[in-house]
Amino acid sequence: MTQTRLLISALAISLLACQKNPAMAKETNVTQEVYGKMPDGKEVRIFTLANKDGLIAKVTEYGAILVLMETPDKNGKLSDITHGYDTLAGWLTNKSYFGATVGRFGNRIKDGKFSLDGKDYTLATNNDPGGIPCALHGGLKGFDKVLWTGKVIGDDAVEFTYLSKDGEEGYPGNLTVSVTYSLNDNNELKWVAKATTDAPTVLNIVQHTYWNLSGDPATTILDHVLTLNAGNYLPTDKGLIPTGEIAPVAGTPMDFTKPTAIGDRVNDDFEALKLGGGYDHAWVLNKGEGMRLAATVKDPKSGREMIISTNQPAIQFYCGNFLDGSDVGKGGVKYARRTALALETEGFPDAPNKPQFPSAVLRPGETYEHVIVYKFSAG
Ligand code: BGC
């Protein structure tokens, strides 16, 4: 064979390989490897997405979890800005929902009960703030604790799929779910959850990453400056279940319509803050069509900023009040109280029991779609 013919066949072989396995394609910025094994021996993969500015997102088939997000600070220094674990074995102990895709129903359902089309459903009660039992984040083994099937899509995305069977954790209908993470060269991490069902069901699939933009998970997020595009929030009862009231934030410590440091008012003598042990509420996003701004959070020291947009009607802002140092995470760090914040775009908590809230019902023939864009910058 001449040199040229050799080169042509080598090219043809690598093209074929790329078609078979998109992860090998030259232009791709997604790689994958085996992360470990589930207790039943099933292999779990982890995928790395990297963009031209060096941002890195790692996602795994276990819980469709965002394992790590590295972004540069104002001096260009990359750090991981999420709480979590170094190994799959660590993630298997994840009781705080770090990084996880949470479902079927993110946040709380009062008493673990709801009725739909005249039929009553009972869910496991796995949480009891204020001593009042409720169903939290999908149940005993929610979407955060199951093994999804991952696949590289195009050159910047990973799609996870999962079939949540009829009756799983007490919810009706076979629910076919996909969650896609993609990272583009505009420094945007996008998360899209889609679902269809073969029988009416309720759902609220939520992304539950804990952020500390400083890159130092041993420090609190009290100096992070937060803005929420929300003029109203949902007050709760002692069990952190929305009362049904939609209350204006104006004149209260719940007002983040202007950039405000989280620590400025978190300990104020205000009923909602006392019940939540700090911020742990749903804010109702200001009306808008389709995708809209939800939150902006900035860490003044590192200069990192994250802007969150979504198509959902609410955002749960939880400032890590329940973290108590018992979760030992990445690098052996004990995650202490308020060392991270979760900003979870969502439908309204307890919507299945509140006819006045936007409906959380999905029926056959409909497609649920929840989109989040996280845009990172520093300066
Ligand atoms: C909730 C908190 C809960 C936490 C569990 C958040 O979404 O708002 O009340 O303790 O999840 O990790």
CSV table of C-alpha atoms and ligand atoms in Angstrom, one decimal:
chain,number,residue,atom,x,y,z
A,1,MET,CA,0.0,0.0,0.0
A,2,THR,CA,1.2,3.5,-0.7
A,3,GLN,CA,1.4,6.1,2.0
A,4,THR,CA,-1.7,7.8,0.8
A,5,ARG,CA,-3.8,4.6,0.7
A,6,LEU,CA,-2.6,3.7,4.2
A,7,LEU,CA,-3.7,7.2,5.4
A,8,ILE,CA,-7.1,6.9,3.7
A,9,SER,CA,-7.8,3.5,5.3
A,10,ALA,CA,-6.7,4.8,8.8
A,11,LEU,CA,-9.0,7.8,8.4
A,12,ALA,CA,-11.9,5.5,7.3
A,13,ILE,CA,-11.4,3.2,10.3
A,14,SER,CA,-11.3,6.1,12.8
A,15,LEU,CA,-14.4,7.7,11.2
A,16,LEU,CA,-16.2,4.4,11.6
A,17,ALA,CA,-15.1,4.1,15.2
A,18,CYS,CA,-16.3,7.7,15.8
A,19,GLN,CA,-19.8,6.9,14.4
A,20,LYS,CA,-20.1,3.8,16.6
A,21,ASN,CA,-18.9,5.6,19.7
A,22,PRO,CA,-19.6,9.4,19.7
A,23,ALA,CA,-17.4,9.7,22.8
A,24,MET,CA,-14.4,9.0,20.5
A,25,ALA,CA,-15.2,11.7,18.0
A,26,LYS,CA,-12.3,14.1,17.7
A,27,GLU,CA,-14.4,17.2,18.2
A,28,THR,CA,-16.2,15.9,21.2
A,29,ASN,CA,-15.5,17.3,24.7
A,30,VAL,CA,-17.3,14.5,26.5
A,31,THR,CA,-15.4,11.5,27.9
A,32,GLN,CA,-16.7,8.6,30.0
A,33,GLU,CA,-15.2,6.0,32.3
A,34,VAL,CA,-16.3,3.4,34.8
A,35,TYR,CA,-16.9,5.0,38.2
A,36,GLY,CA,-17.5,1.9,40.2
A,37,LYS,CA,-20.1,-0.7,40.9
A,38,MET,CA,-23.5,-0.7,42.6
A,39,PRO,CA,-24.0,-3.1,45.6
A,40,ASP,CA,-25.6,-5.6,43.1
A,41,GLY,CA,-22.5,-5.5,40.9
A,42,LYS,CA,-24.0,-3.3,38.1
A,43,GLU,CA,-21.4,-1.0,36.6
A,44,VAL,CA,-21.8,2.8,37.0
A,45,ARG,CA,-20.3,5.2,34.6
A,46,ILE,CA,-19.2,8.8,35.0
A,47,PHE,CA,-19.0,11.3,32.2
A,48,THR,CA,-16.8,14.4,32.0
A,49,LEU,CA,-17.9,17.5,30.0
A,50,ALA,CA,-15.3,20.1,29.3
A,51,ASN,CA,-15.6,23.4,27.4
A,52,LYS,CA,-13.1,25.7,25.7
A,53,ASP,CA,-12.6,27.9,28.8
A,54,GLY,CA,-11.7,24.8,30.9
A,55,LEU,CA,-15.0,24.5,32.8
A,56,ILE,CA,-15.6,20.9,33.8
A,57,ALA,CA,-18.9,19.2,34.8
A,58,LYS,CA,-18.9,15.6,35.8
A,59,VAL,CA,-22.1,13.6,35.9
A,60,THR,CA,-22.9,10.0,36.8
A,61,GLU,CA,-25.5,7.4,36.1
A,62,TYR,CA,-26.1,7.0,39.8
A,63,GLY,CA,-28.9,9.4,40.6
A,64,ALA,CA,-28.2,11.4,37.4
A,65,ILE,CA,-26.0,13.4,39.8
A,66,LEU,CA,-23.9,16.4,39.0
A,67,VAL,CA,-20.7,15.1,40.7
A,68,LEU,CA,-18.6,18.2,40.3
A,69,MET,CA,-18.6,21.6,38.6
A,70,GLU,CA,-15.3,23.4,38.2
A,71,THR,CA,-15.3,27.0,37.2
A,72,PRO,CA,-12.6,29.7,37.2
A,73,ASP,CA,-12.5,32.5,39.8
A,74,LYS,CA,-11.7,36.1,38.9
A,75,ASN,CA,-8.0,35.2,38.6
A,76,GLY,CA,-8.7,32.2,36.4
A,77,LYS,CA,-8.2,29.6,39.1
A,78,LEU,CA,-10.4,26.6,38.6
A,79,SER,CA,-12.2,25.1,41.7
A,80,ASP,CA,-15.0,22.7,42.3
A,81,ILE,CA,-18.0,24.7,43.6
A,82,THR,CA,-20.3,21.9,44.6
A,83,HIS,CA,-20.7,19.7,47.7
A,84,GLY,CA,-20.5,15.9,47.2
A,85,TYR,CA,-18.2,12.9,47.3
A,86,ASP,CA,-15.0,11.8,45.7
A,87,THR,CA,-16.1,8.2,45.0
A,88,LEU,CA,-19.2,6.3,44.1
A,89,ALA,CA,-19.1,4.6,47.5
A,90,GLY,CA,-19.4,8.1,49.0
A,91,TRP,CA,-22.4,9.0,46.7
A,92,LEU,CA,-24.1,5.8,47.8
A,93,THR,CA,-24.4,7.4,51.3
A,94,ASN,CA,-25.7,10.7,49.9
A,95,LYS,CA,-28.5,11.5,52.4
A,96,SER,CA,-28.6,15.3,51.7
A,97,TYR,CA,-29.3,15.0,47.9
A,98,PHE,CA,-26.0,16.6,46.9
A,99,GLY,CA,-25.9,17.1,43.2
A,100,ALA,CA,-28.9,14.9,42.6
A,101,THR,CA,-31.8,14.7,40.2
A,102,VAL,CA,-34.7,14.4,42.6
A,103,GLY,CA,-38.1,12.9,41.8
A,104,ARG,CA,-40.7,11.9,41.2
A,105,PHE,CA,-41.8,14.7,43.4
A,106,GLY,CA,-39.1,17.2,44.6
A,107,ASN,CA,-39.8,18.9,47.9
A,108,ARG,CA,-42.6,18.0,50.3
A,109,ILE,CA,-46.1,16.4,50.0
A,110,LYS,CA,-48.1,16.9,53.2
A,111,ASP,CA,-48.6,13.7,55.3
A,112,GLY,CA,-47.3,11.7,52.3
A,113,LYS,CA,-50.8,11.6,50.9
A,114,PHE,CA,-52.6,13.0,47.8
A,115,SER,CA,-55.6,12.1,45.7
A,116,LEU,CA,-55.8,12.2,41.9
A,117,ASP,CA,-58.9,11.7,39.9
A,118,GLY,CA,-60.8,10.5,43.0
A,119,LYS,CA,-58.2,7.9,44.0
A,120,ASP,CA,-56.1,8.2,47.2
A,121,TYR,CA,-52.4,7.5,47.2
A,122,THR,CA,-50.1,7.0,50.2
A,123,LEU,CA,-46.4,7.6,50.0
A,124,ALA,CA,-43.6,6.8,52.5
A,125,THR,CA,-43.0,9.6,55.0
A,126,ASN,CA,-39.3,10.0,55.1
A,127,ASN,CA,-38.9,13.4,56.7
A,128,ASP,CA,-40.4,15.2,59.7
A,129,PRO,CA,-39.4,18.8,60.2
A,130,GLY,CA,-41.0,20.2,63.3
A,131,GLY,CA,-41.9,16.6,64.2
A,132,ILE,CA,-44.5,16.4,61.4
A,133,PRO,CA,-44.0,13.5,59.0
A,134,CYS,CA,-44.2,14.2,55.2
A,135,ALA,CA,-42.9,12.8,52.0
A,136,LEU,CA,-39.7,14.4,50.8
A,137,HIS,CA,-37.9,14.3,47.5
A,138,GLY,CA,-39.5,11.2,45.9
A,139,GLY,CA,-39.4,8.8,48.8
A,140,LEU,CA,-37.2,6.2,50.3
A,141,LYS,CA,-35.5,5.4,47.0
A,142,GLY,CA,-36.2,8.3,44.8
A,143,PHE,CA,-34.6,9.2,41.5
A,144,ASP,CA,-31.4,10.3,43.3
A,145,LYS,CA,-30.8,6.7,44.5
A,146,VAL,CA,-31.4,4.7,41.3
A,147,LEU,CA,-29.2,3.8,38.4
A,148,TRP,CA,-29.9,5.6,35.2
A,149,THR,CA,-28.6,4.7,31.8
A,150,GLY,CA,-26.2,7.3,30.4
A,151,LYS,CA,-25.4,8.0,26.7
A,152,VAL,CA,-23.3,10.7,25.1
A,153,ILE,CA,-25.4,12.9,22.8
A,154,GLY,CA,-23.7,15.0,20.1
A,155,ASP,CA,-20.4,16.6,21.2
A,156,ASP,CA,-21.4,18.4,24.4
A,157,ALA,CA,-24.2,16.5,26.2
A,158,VAL,CA,-25.0,13.4,28.2
A,159,GLU,CA,-28.5,12.0,28.4
A,160,PHE,CA,-29.7,9.8,31.3
A,161,THR,CA,-32.8,7.7,31.0
A,162,TYR,CA,-34.8,5.9,33.6
A,163,LEU,CA,-38.2,4.0,33.7
A,164,SER,CA,-40.0,4.6,36.9
A,165,LYS,CA,-42.4,1.8,37.1
A,166,ASP,CA,-46.1,2.1,38.0
A,167,GLY,CA,-46.4,2.0,41.8
A,168,GLU,CA,-42.7,2.9,42.4
A,169,GLU,CA,-42.6,4.7,45.8
A,170,GLY,CA,-46.4,4.8,45.7
A,171,TYR,CA,-46.8,6.9,42.6
A,172,PRO,CA,-49.1,5.8,39.8
A,173,GLY,CA,-48.2,5.3,36.1
A,174,ASN,CA,-45.1,4.0,34.3
A,175,LEU,CA,-43.0,7.2,33.9
A,176,THR,CA,-40.4,7.4,31.2
A,177,VAL,CA,-37.8,10.0,32.2
A,178,SER,CA,-34.8,11.5,30.6
A,179,VAL,CA,-32.3,14.0,32.0
A,180,THR,CA,-29.8,15.7,29.8
A,181,TYR,CA,-26.8,17.7,30.9
A,182,SER,CA,-24.9,19.8,28.4
A,183,LEU,CA,-22.0,22.3,28.7
A,184,ASN,CA,-21.5,24.9,26.0
A,185,ASP,CA,-18.7,27.3,25.2
A,186,ASN,CA,-20.7,30.2,26.6
A,187,ASN,CA,-20.1,28.7,30.0
A,188,GLU,CA,-23.7,27.5,30.4
A,189,LEU,CA,-24.5,24.2,32.0
A,190,LYS,CA,-28.0,23.1,30.9
A,191,TRP,CA,-30.2,20.5,32.6
A,192,VAL,CA,-33.3,19.3,30.9
A,193,ALA,CA,-35.7,16.8,32.4
A,194,LYS,CA,-38.5,15.3,30.3
A,195,ALA,CA,-41.1,12.7,31.2
A,196,THR,CA,-44.1,10.9,29.8
A,197,THR,CA,-46.5,8.6,31.5
A,198,ASP,CA,-49.0,5.9,30.6
A,199,ALA,CA,-51.4,6.9,33.5
A,200,PRO,CA,-52.1,10.1,35.3
A,201,THR,CA,-49.5,10.9,37.9
A,202,VAL,CA,-47.9,13.9,39.8
A,203,LEU,CA,-44.4,15.0,39.4
A,204,ASN,CA,-41.8,17.7,40.1
A,205,ILE,CA,-38.4,16.7,39.0
A,206,VAL,CA,-35.7,18.9,40.6
A,207,GLN,CA,-32.0,19.5,40.3
A,208,HIS,CA,-30.5,19.6,43.8
A,209,THR,CA,-26.9,20.7,43.6
A,210,TYR,CA,-25.4,22.5,46.7
A,211,TRP,CA,-23.3,25.4,45.6
A,212,ASN,CA,-20.5,27.2,47.4
A,213,LEU,CA,-19.1,29.6,44.8
A,214,SER,CA,-16.0,30.4,46.9
A,215,GLY,CA,-14.6,27.0,46.0
A,216,ASP,CA,-13.8,26.5,49.7
A,217,PRO,CA,-16.5,24.2,51.1
A,218,ALA,CA,-15.3,24.8,54.6
A,219,THR,CA,-16.5,28.4,54.6
A,220,THR,CA,-20.2,29.4,54.8
A,221,ILE,CA,-22.2,31.0,52.0
A,222,LEU,CA,-23.5,33.8,54.2
A,223,ASP,CA,-21.5,36.4,52.3
A,224,HIS,CA,-22.8,35.2,48.9
A,225,VAL,CA,-25.0,37.9,47.4
A,226,LEU,CA,-28.3,36.6,46.1
A,227,THR,CA,-31.0,38.1,43.8
A,228,LEU,CA,-34.3,36.3,43.2
A,229,ASN,CA,-36.6,37.3,40.4
A,230,ALA,CA,-39.6,36.9,42.8
A,231,GLY,CA,-42.0,39.3,44.4
A,232,ASN,CA,-43.8,36.6,46.4
A,233,TYR,CA,-43.0,33.4,48.4
A,234,LEU,CA,-44.8,30.5,49.9
A,235,PRO,CA,-45.1,30.7,53.7
A,236,THR,CA,-45.1,27.2,55.3
A,237,ASP,CA,-46.4,25.6,58.5
A,238,LYS,CA,-44.1,24.0,61.1
A,239,GLY,CA,-43.7,20.9,58.9
A,240,LEU,CA,-42.4,23.2,56.1
A,241,ILE,CA,-45.5,22.5,54.0
A,242,PRO,CA,-46.8,25.6,52.2
A,243,THR,CA,-49.9,26.9,53.9
A,244,GLY,CA,-51.4,27.8,50.5
A,245,GLU,CA,-50.9,31.5,51.0
A,246,ILE,CA,-48.8,33.4,48.4
A,247,ALA,CA,-47.2,36.2,50.4
A,248,PRO,CA,-45.4,39.3,49.1
A,249,VAL,CA,-41.7,39.5,50.0
A,250,ALA,CA,-41.7,43.4,50.3
A,251,GLY,CA,-40.7,44.6,53.7
A,252,THR,CA,-39.6,41.2,54.9
A,253,PRO,CA,-36.2,39.4,55.1
A,254,MET,CA,-37.5,37.2,52.2
A,255,ASP,CA,-37.1,40.1,49.8
A,256,PHE,CA,-34.2,39.3,47.4
A,257,THR,CA,-35.5,41.4,44.6
A,258,LYS,CA,-32.3,43.5,45.1
A,259,PRO,CA,-28.8,41.9,45.5
A,260,THR,CA,-28.5,41.0,49.2
A,261,ALA,CA,-26.0,39.0,51.2
A,262,ILE,CA,-27.6,35.8,52.5
A,263,GLY,CA,-26.2,36.4,56.0
A,264,ASP,CA,-27.6,39.9,56.3
A,265,ARG,CA,-31.1,38.8,57.6
A,266,VAL,CA,-31.0,35.0,57.8
A,267,ASN,CA,-31.2,35.1,61.6
A,268,ASP,CA,-33.9,37.8,61.8
A,269,ASP,CA,-36.8,37.3,64.1
A,270,PHE,CA,-39.3,36.5,61.3
A,271,GLU,CA,-41.7,33.6,61.5
A,272,ALA,CA,-40.8,31.9,58.2
A,273,LEU,CA,-37.1,32.0,59.0
A,274,LYS,CA,-37.7,30.6,62.5
A,275,LEU,CA,-39.7,27.7,61.1
A,276,GLY,CA,-37.2,26.9,58.4
A,277,GLY,CA,-34.1,27.4,60.6
A,278,GLY,CA,-33.1,29.9,58.0
A,279,TYR,CA,-34.1,30.2,54.3
A,280,ASP,CA,-35.8,27.1,53.1
A,281,HIS,CA,-38.8,28.2,51.1
A,282,ALA,CA,-40.3,28.4,47.6
A,283,TRP,CA,-40.2,31.8,45.9
A,284,VAL,CA,-42.8,32.4,43.2
A,285,LEU,CA,-41.0,33.6,40.1
A,286,ASN,CA,-42.3,36.7,38.5
A,287,LYS,CA,-44.5,36.0,35.5
A,288,GLY,CA,-42.9,35.5,32.1
A,289,GLU,CA,-43.3,33.3,29.1
A,290,GLY,CA,-41.0,30.3,28.6
A,291,MET,CA,-37.5,30.6,30.0
A,292,ARG,CA,-37.0,33.4,32.6
A,293,LEU,CA,-34.5,34.6,35.0
A,294,ALA,CA,-34.8,32.9,38.4
A,295,ALA,CA,-31.7,33.8,40.5
A,296,THR,CA,-28.3,35.4,40.4
A,297,VAL,CA,-25.8,34.5,43.1
A,298,LYS,CA,-22.3,36.1,43.5
A,299,ASP,CA,-19.4,35.4,45.8
A,300,PRO,CA,-17.7,38.7,46.2
A,301,LYS,CA,-14.3,37.2,47.2
A,302,SER,CA,-13.7,34.8,44.3
A,303,GLY,CA,-15.8,37.0,42.0
A,304,ARG,CA,-17.7,33.9,40.8
A,305,GLU,CA,-21.3,34.5,39.6
A,306,MET,CA,-24.0,32.1,38.6
A,307,ILE,CA,-27.2,33.1,36.9
A,308,ILE,CA,-30.0,30.6,36.8
A,309,SER,CA,-32.9,30.6,34.3
A,310,THR,CA,-35.8,28.2,34.0
A,311,ASN,CA,-39.2,27.5,32.6
A,312,GLN,CA,-40.6,26.5,36.0
A,313,PRO,CA,-42.9,28.7,38.2
A,314,ALA,CA,-40.9,28.6,41.5
A,315,ILE,CA,-37.5,28.3,43.0
A,316,GLN,CA,-36.6,26.7,46.4
A,317,PHE,CA,-33.8,28.6,48.1
A,318,TYR,CA,-32.4,26.4,50.8
A,319,CYS,CA,-29.3,27.7,52.6
A,320,GLY,CA,-28.0,24.4,54.0
A,321,ASN,CA,-29.6,24.9,57.5
A,322,PHE,CA,-29.7,21.2,58.1
A,323,LEU,CA,-26.1,20.5,57.3
A,324,ASP,CA,-24.4,19.7,60.6
A,325,GLY,CA,-20.9,18.3,59.8
A,326,SER,CA,-22.1,14.7,59.7
A,327,ASP,CA,-21.7,14.5,55.9
A,328,VAL,CA,-18.0,14.0,55.2
A,329,GLY,CA,-17.5,14.9,51.6
A,330,LYS,CA,-14.9,15.6,49.0
A,331,GLY,CA,-11.4,15.8,50.4
A,332,GLY,CA,-12.7,14.7,53.8
A,333,VAL,CA,-14.4,18.0,54.4
A,334,LYS,CA,-17.2,17.9,57.0
A,335,TYR,CA,-20.0,19.9,55.5
A,336,ALA,CA,-21.1,22.3,58.3
A,337,ARG,CA,-24.3,24.3,58.6
A,338,ARG,CA,-24.8,26.9,55.8
A,339,THR,CA,-21.6,25.9,53.9
A,340,ALA,CA,-23.7,25.6,50.7
A,341,LEU,CA,-26.9,26.8,49.1
A,342,ALA,CA,-29.4,24.9,46.9
A,343,LEU,CA,-31.4,26.9,44.3
A,344,GLU,CA,-33.9,24.4,43.0
A,345,THR,CA,-36.2,25.5,40.3
A,346,GLU,CA,-39.5,23.6,40.6
A,347,GLY,CA,-43.2,23.4,40.6
A,348,PHE,CA,-44.9,24.5,43.8
A,349,PRO,CA,-44.2,22.2,46.8
A,350,ASP,CA,-47.3,20.1,47.9
A,351,ALA,CA,-49.1,21.1,44.7
A,352,PRO,CA,-50.9,17.7,44.6
A,353,ASN,CA,-52.8,18.9,47.7
A,354,LYS,CA,-53.3,22.5,46.8
A,355,PRO,CA,-55.8,23.0,43.9
A,356,GLN,CA,-54.9,26.7,43.9
A,357,PHE,CA,-51.3,26.0,42.9
A,358,PRO,CA,-50.2,25.3,39.3
A,359,SER,CA,-51.0,21.7,38.6
A,360,ALA,CA,-48.3,19.0,39.1
A,361,VAL,CA,-50.4,16.4,37.2
A,362,LEU,CA,-49.0,14.7,34.1
A,363,ARG,CA,-51.4,12.8,31.9
A,364,PRO,CA,-50.8,10.3,29.1
A,365,GLY,CA,-50.1,12.1,25.8
A,366,GLU,CA,-48.5,15.1,27.6
A,367,THR,CA,-44.8,15.7,28.0
A,368,TYR,CA,-43.3,17.2,31.2
A,369,GLU,CA,-40.3,19.4,30.5
A,370,HIS,CA,-38.2,21.2,33.1
A,371,VAL,CA,-35.2,23.3,31.8
A,372,ILE,CA,-32.5,25.0,33.8
A,373,VAL,CA,-29.6,27.0,32.5
A,374,TYR,CA,-26.7,27.8,34.9
A,375,LYS,CA,-24.5,30.5,33.5
A,376,PHE,CA,-21.1,30.9,35.1
A,377,SER,CA,-18.8,33.9,35.0
A,378,ALA,CA,-16.2,35.6,37.2
A,379,GLY,CA,-15.0,39.2,37.6
B,1,BGC,C1,-35.3,21.2,51.3
B,1,BGC,C2,-34.8,21.1,52.7
B,1,BGC,C3,-34.3,19.7,52.9
B,1,BGC,C4,-33.2,19.5,51.9
B,1,BGC,C5,-32.7,18.1,52.0
B,1,BGC,C6,-34.2,20.9,50.3
B,1,BGC,O1,-34.7,21.0,49.0
B,1,BGC,O2,-35.9,22.5,51.0
B,1,BGC,O3,-35.9,21.4,53.6
B,1,BGC,O4,-33.8,19.5,54.2
B,1,BGC,O5,-33.7,19.7,50.6
B,1,BGC,O6,-31.4,17.9,51.5
